[in-house]
Amino acid sequence: MCTTYSGRFYAMQRFNLSSLVFVETKGSGFDEGALNAITAARKLSGPVTAVVAGSEADVTAKAVAKIDGVSKVIIAKDAVYDHALPETNASLLKALQEKESATHIFAPHSAAGKNIMPRLAALLDSQQISDIIAVEGDDTFVRPVYAGNAIATVKTSDPIKVVTVRTTSFPAAVASDTASASEEAAPAIEATPLSKWLKEDVTKSDRPDLASAKRVVSGGRAVKSAEGFKIIYQLADKIGAGVGASRAAVDAGYCDNSLQVGQTGRIVAPELYIAIGISGAIQHLAGMKESKVIVAINKDADAPIFQIADYGLVGDLFTTIPELIEKI
């Protein structure tokens, strides 16, 4: 068991538990990872308050208020919070923590969460607890370490807990017709952005989003080229799957880096994960080994991927995949 301590000592004080959950806005919608973070927050006994910030936060808040388990939605309608810039959003969360006397602040372990929460933790002089997979108490959490090869139970003495949540480890909270959280405007704060949003280049696709897809087909270095990677897309389209890739395939330029699955990419846990031409490096396994069923296709019978696969097929992917597509 690991115990963390903040850089400053506090007098013993009893807090009533209450949680803030950061909801990343995307236009008038929001990142669905917040639904999993809300479920994690609900493991505690106190009320859950969702924080919605951005130029269209008032619209987004209407949907968030219908989520079961959310007692209040705080709305910060201001373009300064758009695109989840860390400086402004961390300052907002700090101000709201003080206003609400929140004991816990949760966010998904997403790009936005990993950007904002460390800054917030520094502002609050608390040590962040990252990528949790379970909540065992108001001060005790479980998280993977060493690329998932060990599980640590972490107990913190900080009065304010700053936590990011592995979304695949908690079910998504659901909307309810009977749920209707109260809505409240956030107080005005000084939020001077130190960085400027320029642009975002996003690959558009009609395929299921990698993070939420029930089936995922991933390709590795063995596809040999961007042209060879098309066979991955073909199989994915045939079974209605999202598309992933190993870091080796991404680094080689075979596909967009938004498809990377692994320790430094996306963490997925679909019902079916098909790994094609992927050897099974530990960094890749960290991002997909929680999948319900894993199928490995590789011409190397000794590839590490076969050690965690539920089903394995040894063969050349350029022969086996066309046959598989034809028979589906």
mmCIF file of C-alpha atoms in Angstrom:
data_model
loop_
_atom_site.group_PDB
_atom_site.id
_atom_site.type_symbol
_atom_site.label_atom_id
_atom_site.label_comp_id
_atom_site.label_asym_id
_atom_site.label_seq_id
_atom_site.Cartn_x
_atom_site.Cartn_y
_atom_site.Cartn_z
ATOM 1 C CA MET A 1 0.000 0.000 0.000
ATOM 2 C CA CYS A 2 1.300 3.466 -0.866
ATOM 3 C CA THR A 3 0.500 6.499 1.287
ATOM 4 C CA THR A 4 0.836 10.012 -0.097
ATOM 5 C CA TYR A 5 1.341 13.229 1.857
ATOM 6 C CA SER A 6 0.989 16.807 0.719
ATOM 7 C CA GLY A 7 3.797 19.307 1.089
ATOM 8 C CA ARG A 8 2.053 21.051 3.987
ATOM 9 C CA PHE A 9 0.514 19.784 7.238
ATOM 10 C CA TYR A 10 -3.134 20.427 8.089
ATOM 11 C CA ALA A 11 -4.861 20.373 11.438
ATOM 12 C CA MET A 12 -7.225 17.440 11.730
ATOM 13 C CA GLN A 13 -10.621 18.591 10.508
ATOM 14 C CA ARG A 14 -13.778 16.685 9.693
ATOM 15 C CA PHE A 15 -15.198 17.447 6.266
ATOM 16 C CA ASN A 16 -18.615 16.516 4.987
ATOM 17 C CA LEU A 17 -17.997 14.619 1.775
ATOM 18 C CA SER A 18 -18.930 16.324 -1.476
ATOM 19 C CA SER A 19 -17.576 15.963 -4.996
ATOM 20 C CA LEU A 20 -17.081 18.145 -8.047
ATOM 21 C CA VAL A 21 -16.913 16.441 -11.458
ATOM 22 C CA PHE A 22 -15.351 18.331 -14.359
ATOM 23 C CA VAL A 23 -17.416 17.924 -17.547
ATOM 24 C CA GLU A 24 -15.467 18.744 -20.695
ATOM 25 C CA THR A 25 -17.732 20.593 -23.141
ATOM 26 C CA LYS A 26 -17.574 20.036 -26.883
ATOM 27 C CA GLY A 27 -19.743 22.705 -28.462
ATOM 28 C CA SER A 28 -23.197 22.165 -27.008
ATOM 29 C CA GLY A 29 -22.334 18.551 -26.136
ATOM 30 C CA PHE A 30 -19.853 17.027 -23.712
ATOM 31 C CA ASP A 31 -17.217 14.318 -23.508
ATOM 32 C CA GLU A 32 -18.917 11.082 -22.450
ATOM 33 C CA GLY A 33 -16.018 10.196 -20.182
ATOM 34 C CA ALA A 34 -17.666 12.508 -17.652
ATOM 35 C CA LEU A 35 -20.409 9.895 -17.253
ATOM 36 C CA ASN A 36 -17.868 7.378 -15.960
ATOM 37 C CA ALA A 37 -16.295 9.982 -13.683
ATOM 38 C CA ILE A 38 -19.750 10.715 -12.222
ATOM 39 C CA THR A 39 -20.170 7.004 -11.436
ATOM 40 C CA ALA A 40 -16.810 7.032 -9.639
ATOM 41 C CA ALA A 41 -17.831 10.112 -7.629
ATOM 42 C CA ARG A 42 -21.070 8.409 -6.637
ATOM 43 C CA LYS A 43 -19.075 5.686 -4.877
ATOM 44 C CA LEU A 44 -18.692 8.254 -2.100
ATOM 45 C CA SER A 45 -21.578 9.165 0.167
ATOM 46 C CA GLY A 46 -21.732 12.910 -0.512
ATOM 47 C CA PRO A 47 -23.538 14.926 -3.196
ATOM 48 C CA VAL A 48 -22.106 15.156 -6.721
ATOM 49 C CA THR A 49 -21.896 18.539 -8.444
ATOM 50 C CA ALA A 50 -21.081 18.709 -12.149
ATOM 51 C CA VAL A 51 -19.065 21.655 -13.456
ATOM 52 C CA VAL A 52 -19.861 22.692 -17.029
ATOM 53 C CA ALA A 53 -17.784 25.488 -18.559
ATOM 54 C CA GLY A 54 -17.639 27.030 -22.025
ATOM 55 C CA SER A 55 -19.399 29.367 -24.407
ATOM 56 C CA GLU A 56 -22.370 26.980 -24.731
ATOM 57 C CA ALA A 57 -22.307 25.696 -21.164
ATOM 58 C CA ASP A 58 -25.934 26.658 -20.559
ATOM 59 C CA VAL A 59 -27.079 24.332 -23.339
ATOM 60 C CA THR A 60 -24.815 21.499 -22.220
ATOM 61 C CA ALA A 61 -26.008 21.869 -18.639
ATOM 62 C CA LYS A 62 -29.567 20.917 -19.605
ATOM 63 C CA ALA A 63 -28.380 17.442 -20.632
ATOM 64 C CA VAL A 64 -26.011 17.070 -17.659
ATOM 65 C CA ALA A 65 -28.812 17.953 -15.217
ATOM 66 C CA LYS A 66 -30.705 14.851 -16.381
ATOM 67 C CA ILE A 67 -27.893 12.464 -15.424
ATOM 68 C CA ASP A 68 -28.825 10.201 -12.554
ATOM 69 C CA GLY A 69 -26.794 10.945 -9.437
ATOM 70 C CA VAL A 70 -25.970 14.575 -10.195
ATOM 71 C CA SER A 71 -27.445 16.841 -7.527
ATOM 72 C CA LYS A 72 -26.346 20.203 -8.941
ATOM 73 C CA VAL A 73 -24.846 21.642 -12.107
ATOM 74 C CA ILE A 74 -22.637 24.722 -11.907
ATOM 75 C CA ILE A 75 -22.548 26.654 -15.182
ATOM 76 C CA ALA A 76 -19.614 28.852 -16.208
ATOM 77 C CA LYS A 77 -20.754 30.324 -19.509
ATOM 78 C CA ASP A 78 -17.691 32.012 -20.943
ATOM 79 C CA ALA A 79 -15.635 31.395 -24.075
ATOM 80 C CA VAL A 80 -12.471 31.648 -21.969
ATOM 81 C CA TYR A 81 -13.168 28.068 -20.819
ATOM 82 C CA ASP A 82 -13.581 26.629 -24.329
ATOM 83 C CA HIS A 83 -11.242 23.838 -25.493
ATOM 84 C CA ALA A 84 -10.431 22.884 -21.874
ATOM 85 C CA LEU A 85 -7.417 25.196 -21.604
ATOM 86 C CA PRO A 86 -5.696 24.250 -18.336
ATOM 87 C CA GLU A 87 -4.968 27.682 -16.865
ATOM 88 C CA THR A 88 -8.518 28.998 -16.946
ATOM 89 C CA ASN A 89 -10.303 25.743 -16.105
ATOM 90 C CA ALA A 90 -7.990 24.918 -13.200
ATOM 91 C CA SER A 91 -8.567 28.396 -11.737
ATOM 92 C CA LEU A 92 -12.320 27.893 -12.091
ATOM 93 C CA LEU A 93 -12.248 24.514 -10.341
ATOM 94 C CA LYS A 94 -10.134 25.917 -7.501
ATOM 95 C CA ALA A 95 -12.627 28.748 -6.958
ATOM 96 C CA LEU A 96 -15.555 26.325 -7.018
ATOM 97 C CA GLN A 97 -13.839 23.957 -4.596
ATOM 98 C CA GLU A 98 -13.508 26.804 -2.126
ATOM 99 C CA LYS A 99 -17.093 27.938 -2.676
ATOM 100 C CA GLU A 100 -18.603 24.455 -2.380
ATOM 101 C CA SER A 101 -16.136 23.143 0.238
ATOM 102 C CA ALA A 102 -15.712 20.088 -1.984
ATOM 103 C CA THR A 103 -13.586 17.276 -0.596
ATOM 104 C CA HIS A 104 -13.101 15.489 -3.941
ATOM 105 C CA ILE A 105 -12.648 16.692 -7.517
ATOM 106 C CA PHE A 106 -12.970 14.110 -10.289
ATOM 107 C CA ALA A 107 -12.267 14.199 -14.015
ATOM 108 C CA PRO A 108 -11.830 11.537 -16.704
ATOM 109 C CA HIS A 109 -8.232 10.437 -17.327
ATOM 110 C CA SER A 110 -8.499 11.983 -20.791
ATOM 111 C CA ALA A 111 -6.269 14.490 -22.568
ATOM 112 C CA ALA A 112 -8.243 17.323 -20.939
ATOM 113 C CA GLY A 113 -8.197 15.700 -17.513
ATOM 114 C CA LYS A 114 -4.463 15.024 -17.706
ATOM 115 C CA ASN A 115 -3.950 18.653 -18.724
ATOM 116 C CA ILE A 116 -6.118 20.398 -16.141
ATOM 117 C CA MET A 117 -5.999 18.281 -12.994
ATOM 118 C CA PRO A 118 -2.231 18.422 -12.266
ATOM 119 C CA ARG A 119 -2.388 22.224 -12.403
ATOM 120 C CA LEU A 120 -5.422 22.189 -10.120
ATOM 121 C CA ALA A 121 -3.638 19.864 -7.686
ATOM 122 C CA ALA A 122 -0.715 22.277 -7.540
ATOM 123 C CA LEU A 123 -3.044 25.218 -6.867
ATOM 124 C CA LEU A 124 -4.668 23.271 -4.018
ATOM 125 C CA ASP A 125 -1.338 21.932 -2.699
ATOM 126 C CA SER A 126 -2.648 18.369 -3.039
ATOM 127 C CA GLN A 127 -1.128 15.341 -4.674
ATOM 128 C CA GLN A 128 -3.135 14.099 -7.634
ATOM 129 C CA ILE A 129 -4.273 10.472 -7.709
ATOM 130 C CA SER A 130 -4.254 9.424 -11.347
ATOM 131 C CA ASP A 131 -6.077 6.867 -13.459
ATOM 132 C CA ILE A 132 -8.038 5.153 -10.689
ATOM 133 C CA ILE A 133 -9.881 1.911 -11.378
ATOM 134 C CA ALA A 134 -11.727 1.600 -8.053
ATOM 135 C CA VAL A 135 -12.843 3.656 -5.064
ATOM 136 C CA GLU A 136 -12.374 1.872 -1.737
ATOM 137 C CA GLY A 137 -13.132 4.783 0.578
ATOM 138 C CA ASP A 138 -13.143 8.547 0.792
ATOM 139 C CA ASP A 139 -9.325 8.540 1.051
ATOM 140 C CA THR A 140 -8.413 5.211 -0.577
ATOM 141 C CA PHE A 141 -8.255 4.433 -4.285
ATOM 142 C CA VAL A 142 -6.928 1.700 -6.561
ATOM 143 C CA ARG A 143 -4.830 2.445 -9.640
ATOM 144 C CA PRO A 144 -2.611 0.491 -12.038
ATOM 145 C CA VAL A 145 1.158 1.055 -12.100
ATOM 146 C CA TYR A 146 4.003 -0.267 -14.260
ATOM 147 C CA ALA A 147 1.789 -0.289 -17.384
ATOM 148 C CA GLY A 148 -0.858 -2.316 -15.581
ATOM 149 C CA ASN A 149 1.469 -5.058 -14.364
ATOM 150 C CA ALA A 150 0.857 -4.122 -10.734
ATOM 151 C CA ILE A 151 -2.104 -2.654 -8.892
ATOM 152 C CA ALA A 152 -1.516 -0.103 -6.128
ATOM 153 C CA THR A 153 -3.933 0.776 -3.349
ATOM 154 C CA VAL A 154 -3.263 4.427 -2.572
ATOM 155 C CA LYS A 155 -4.331 6.167 0.627
ATOM 156 C CA THR A 156 -4.009 9.933 0.777
ATOM 157 C CA SER A 157 -3.904 12.272 3.761
ATOM 158 C CA ASP A 158 -4.714 15.366 1.711
ATOM 159 C CA PRO A 159 -7.994 16.995 2.780
ATOM 160 C CA ILE A 160 -8.853 17.716 -0.859
ATOM 161 C CA LYS A 161 -8.578 14.786 -3.262
ATOM 162 C CA VAL A 162 -7.818 15.507 -6.921
ATOM 163 C CA VAL A 163 -8.586 12.376 -8.926
ATOM 164 C CA THR A 164 -8.614 11.267 -12.560
ATOM 165 C CA VAL A 165 -10.691 8.232 -13.514
ATOM 166 C CA ARG A 166 -9.970 5.415 -15.966
ATOM 167 C CA THR A 167 -13.286 5.510 -17.792
ATOM 168 C CA THR A 168 -13.260 1.859 -18.845
ATOM 169 C CA SER A 169 -13.289 0.778 -15.191
ATOM 170 C CA PHE A 170 -16.582 2.441 -14.269
ATOM 171 C CA PRO A 171 -19.959 2.114 -16.010
ATOM 172 C CA ALA A 172 -21.355 5.271 -17.549
ATOM 173 C CA ALA A 173 -23.972 7.129 -15.544
ATOM 174 C CA VAL A 174 -27.274 7.272 -17.406
ATOM 175 C CA ALA A 175 -29.825 9.983 -18.010
ATOM 176 C CA SER A 176 -33.133 9.640 -16.216
ATOM 177 C CA ASP A 177 -36.510 11.245 -16.832
ATOM 178 C CA THR A 178 -36.931 11.645 -13.090
ATOM 179 C CA ALA A 179 -33.491 13.232 -12.547
ATOM 180 C CA SER A 180 -33.423 17.015 -12.505
ATOM 181 C CA ALA A 181 -30.419 18.561 -10.850
ATOM 182 C CA SER A 182 -30.533 22.185 -9.817
ATOM 183 C CA GLU A 183 -28.603 24.650 -11.970
ATOM 184 C CA GLU A 184 -26.474 27.490 -10.664
ATOM 185 C CA ALA A 185 -24.270 30.091 -12.327
ATOM 186 C CA ALA A 186 -20.595 30.041 -11.394
ATOM 187 C CA PRO A 187 -19.238 33.144 -9.695
ATOM 188 C CA ALA A 188 -17.099 35.466 -11.788
ATOM 189 C CA ILE A 189 -13.403 34.802 -11.289
ATOM 190 C CA GLU A 190 -10.180 36.179 -12.673
ATOM 191 C CA ALA A 191 -9.151 33.644 -15.289
ATOM 192 C CA THR A 192 -6.333 34.980 -17.431
ATOM 193 C CA PRO A 193 -5.373 32.486 -20.149
ATOM 194 C CA LEU A 194 -1.622 31.947 -20.445
ATOM 195 C CA SER A 195 -2.015 29.894 -23.613
ATOM 196 C CA LYS A 196 -3.985 30.452 -26.800
ATOM 197 C CA TRP A 197 -6.075 27.938 -28.715
ATOM 198 C CA LEU A 198 -5.004 27.825 -32.370
ATOM 199 C CA LYS A 199 -6.683 24.890 -34.088
ATOM 200 C CA GLU A 200 -7.476 21.216 -33.943
ATOM 201 C CA ASP A 201 -6.939 18.747 -36.755
ATOM 202 C CA VAL A 202 -9.375 15.876 -36.279
ATOM 203 C CA THR A 203 -9.771 12.907 -38.584
ATOM 204 C CA LYS A 204 -13.458 12.611 -39.493
ATOM 205 C CA SER A 205 -14.910 9.119 -39.662
ATOM 206 C CA ASP A 206 -18.296 7.420 -39.755
ATOM 207 C CA ARG A 207 -16.880 4.487 -37.788
ATOM 208 C CA PRO A 208 -17.668 4.093 -34.067
ATOM 209 C CA ASP A 209 -15.538 6.210 -31.761
ATOM 210 C CA LEU A 210 -12.562 4.214 -30.526
ATOM 211 C CA ALA A 211 -13.237 4.968 -26.858
ATOM 212 C CA SER A 212 -16.854 3.789 -26.893
ATOM 213 C CA ALA A 213 -16.861 1.147 -29.678
ATOM 214 C CA LYS A 214 -18.106 -2.318 -28.683
ATOM 215 C CA ARG A 215 -15.764 -3.853 -31.263
ATOM 216 C CA VAL A 216 -12.270 -2.652 -32.150
ATOM 217 C CA VAL A 217 -9.944 -3.834 -34.937
ATOM 218 C CA SER A 218 -6.318 -2.741 -34.488
ATOM 219 C CA GLY A 219 -3.377 -3.011 -36.829
ATOM 220 C CA GLY A 220 0.334 -3.093 -36.091
ATOM 221 C CA ARG A 221 3.681 -2.705 -37.790
ATOM 222 C CA ALA A 222 3.113 -5.907 -39.806
ATOM 223 C CA VAL A 223 0.653 -4.168 -42.148
ATOM 224 C CA LYS A 224 3.852 -2.649 -43.618
ATOM 225 C CA SER A 225 2.390 0.570 -45.064
ATOM 226 C CA ALA A 226 -0.507 3.011 -45.095
ATOM 227 C CA GLU A 227 -1.790 1.111 -48.124
ATOM 228 C CA GLY A 228 -1.564 -2.141 -46.175
ATOM 229 C CA PHE A 229 -3.472 -0.578 -43.270
ATOM 230 C CA LYS A 230 -6.546 -0.339 -45.504
ATOM 231 C CA ILE A 231 -7.192 -4.022 -44.801
ATOM 232 C CA ILE A 232 -7.779 -3.052 -41.152
ATOM 233 C CA TYR A 233 -10.401 -0.511 -42.215
ATOM 234 C CA GLN A 234 -12.077 -3.088 -44.439
ATOM 235 C CA LEU A 235 -12.504 -5.627 -41.646
ATOM 236 C CA ALA A 236 -13.653 -2.928 -39.221
ATOM 237 C CA ASP A 237 -16.302 -1.708 -41.662
ATOM 238 C CA LYS A 238 -17.461 -5.268 -42.233
ATOM 239 C CA ILE A 239 -18.225 -5.841 -38.534
ATOM 240 C CA GLY A 240 -19.107 -2.267 -37.540
ATOM 241 C CA ALA A 241 -16.002 -1.764 -35.419
ATOM 242 C CA GLY A 242 -13.829 1.126 -34.385
ATOM 243 C CA VAL A 243 -10.242 1.214 -35.641
ATOM 244 C CA GLY A 244 -7.123 1.231 -33.475
ATOM 245 C CA ALA A 245 -3.409 0.875 -34.003
ATOM 246 C CA SER A 246 -0.192 0.117 -32.181
ATOM 247 C CA ARG A 247 2.308 2.877 -31.541
ATOM 248 C CA ALA A 248 4.666 1.311 -34.073
ATOM 249 C CA ALA A 249 2.025 1.638 -36.799
ATOM 250 C CA VAL A 250 1.302 5.241 -35.825
ATOM 251 C CA ASP A 251 4.987 6.215 -35.651
ATOM 252 C CA ALA A 252 5.539 4.657 -39.081
ATOM 253 C CA GLY A 253 2.808 6.907 -40.512
ATOM 254 C CA TYR A 254 0.414 4.107 -41.428
ATOM 255 C CA CYS A 255 -2.531 5.873 -39.736
ATOM 256 C CA ASP A 256 -3.511 8.903 -37.677
ATOM 257 C CA ASN A 257 -2.132 9.126 -34.133
ATOM 258 C CA SER A 258 -5.678 9.487 -32.765
ATOM 259 C CA LEU A 259 -6.014 5.723 -33.367
ATOM 260 C CA GLN A 260 -3.160 4.751 -31.065
ATOM 261 C CA VAL A 261 -4.104 2.258 -28.362
ATOM 262 C CA GLY A 262 -1.785 1.780 -25.409
ATOM 263 C CA GLN A 263 -0.092 3.345 -22.424
ATOM 264 C CA THR A 264 0.588 6.583 -24.309
ATOM 265 C CA GLY A 265 -2.572 6.394 -26.404
ATOM 266 C CA ARG A 266 -6.192 5.426 -25.794
ATOM 267 C CA ILE A 267 -7.363 2.989 -23.136
ATOM 268 C CA VAL A 268 -10.151 0.766 -24.493
ATOM 269 C CA ALA A 269 -12.182 -2.140 -23.147
ATOM 270 C CA PRO A 270 -14.556 -3.259 -25.915
ATOM 271 C CA GLU A 271 -16.526 -6.495 -26.016
ATOM 272 C CA LEU A 272 -14.291 -7.664 -28.867
ATOM 273 C CA TYR A 273 -10.723 -6.577 -29.627
ATOM 274 C CA ILE A 274 -9.012 -7.951 -32.741
ATOM 275 C CA ALA A 275 -5.250 -7.374 -32.818
ATOM 276 C CA ILE A 276 -3.810 -7.848 -36.307
ATOM 277 C CA GLY A 277 -0.067 -7.882 -36.851
ATOM 278 C CA ILE A 278 0.547 -6.617 -33.310
ATOM 279 C CA SER A 279 3.291 -8.367 -31.355
ATOM 280 C CA GLY A 280 1.936 -7.417 -27.935
ATOM 281 C CA ALA A 281 4.423 -4.980 -26.410
ATOM 282 C CA ILE A 282 3.652 -4.186 -22.784
ATOM 283 C CA GLN A 283 2.799 -0.566 -23.676
ATOM 284 C CA HIS A 284 0.090 -1.741 -26.082
ATOM 285 C CA LEU A 285 -1.317 -4.356 -23.715
ATOM 286 C CA ALA A 286 -1.780 -1.649 -21.072
ATOM 287 C CA GLY A 287 -4.361 -0.016 -23.325
ATOM 288 C CA MET A 288 -6.498 -3.022 -24.297
ATOM 289 C CA LYS A 289 -6.050 -5.985 -21.957
ATOM 290 C CA GLU A 290 -9.330 -5.223 -20.164
ATOM 291 C CA SER A 291 -11.222 -6.106 -23.371
ATOM 292 C CA LYS A 292 -13.842 -8.802 -22.836
ATOM 293 C CA VAL A 293 -12.672 -11.018 -25.745
ATOM 294 C CA ILE A 294 -9.268 -10.647 -27.411
ATOM 295 C CA VAL A 295 -8.487 -12.171 -30.808
ATOM 296 C CA ALA A 296 -4.886 -12.147 -32.056
ATOM 297 C CA ILE A 297 -3.778 -12.701 -35.652
ATOM 298 C CA ASN A 298 -0.028 -12.858 -36.160
ATOM 299 C CA LYS A 299 2.376 -14.941 -38.221
ATOM 300 C CA ASP A 300 4.774 -15.259 -35.266
ATOM 301 C CA ALA A 301 3.477 -18.063 -33.051
ATOM 302 C CA ASP A 302 5.672 -16.816 -30.195
ATOM 303 C CA ALA A 303 4.308 -13.260 -30.214
ATOM 304 C CA PRO A 304 3.472 -12.088 -26.644
ATOM 305 C CA ILE A 305 -0.033 -11.060 -27.745
ATOM 306 C CA PHE A 306 -1.039 -14.740 -27.778
ATOM 307 C CA GLN A 307 -0.403 -14.983 -24.020
ATOM 308 C CA ILE A 308 -3.425 -12.780 -23.245
ATOM 309 C CA ALA A 309 -5.578 -13.638 -26.285
ATOM 310 C CA ASP A 310 -8.765 -15.649 -25.881
ATOM 311 C CA TYR A 311 -8.457 -16.791 -29.502
ATOM 312 C CA GLY A 312 -5.369 -16.851 -31.690
ATOM 313 C CA LEU A 313 -4.692 -17.435 -35.354
ATOM 314 C CA VAL A 314 -1.147 -17.937 -36.645
ATOM 315 C CA GLY A 315 -0.893 -16.844 -40.239
ATOM 316 C CA ASP A 316 -0.069 -14.077 -42.675
ATOM 317 C CA LEU A 317 -2.548 -11.253 -42.241
ATOM 318 C CA PHE A 318 -2.658 -10.488 -45.961
ATOM 319 C CA THR A 319 -3.976 -14.013 -46.521
ATOM 320 C CA THR A 320 -6.138 -14.589 -43.456
ATOM 321 C CA ILE A 321 -7.905 -11.194 -43.278
ATOM 322 C CA PRO A 322 -9.295 -11.248 -46.851
ATOM 323 C CA GLU A 323 -10.562 -14.793 -46.174
ATOM 324 C CA LEU A 324 -12.143 -13.652 -42.931
ATOM 325 C CA ILE A 325 -13.823 -10.674 -44.612
ATOM 326 C CA GLU A 326 -15.174 -12.932 -47.349
ATOM 327 C CA LYS A 327 -16.693 -15.393 -44.871
ATOM 328 C CA ILE A 328 -18.383 -12.808 -42.624
#
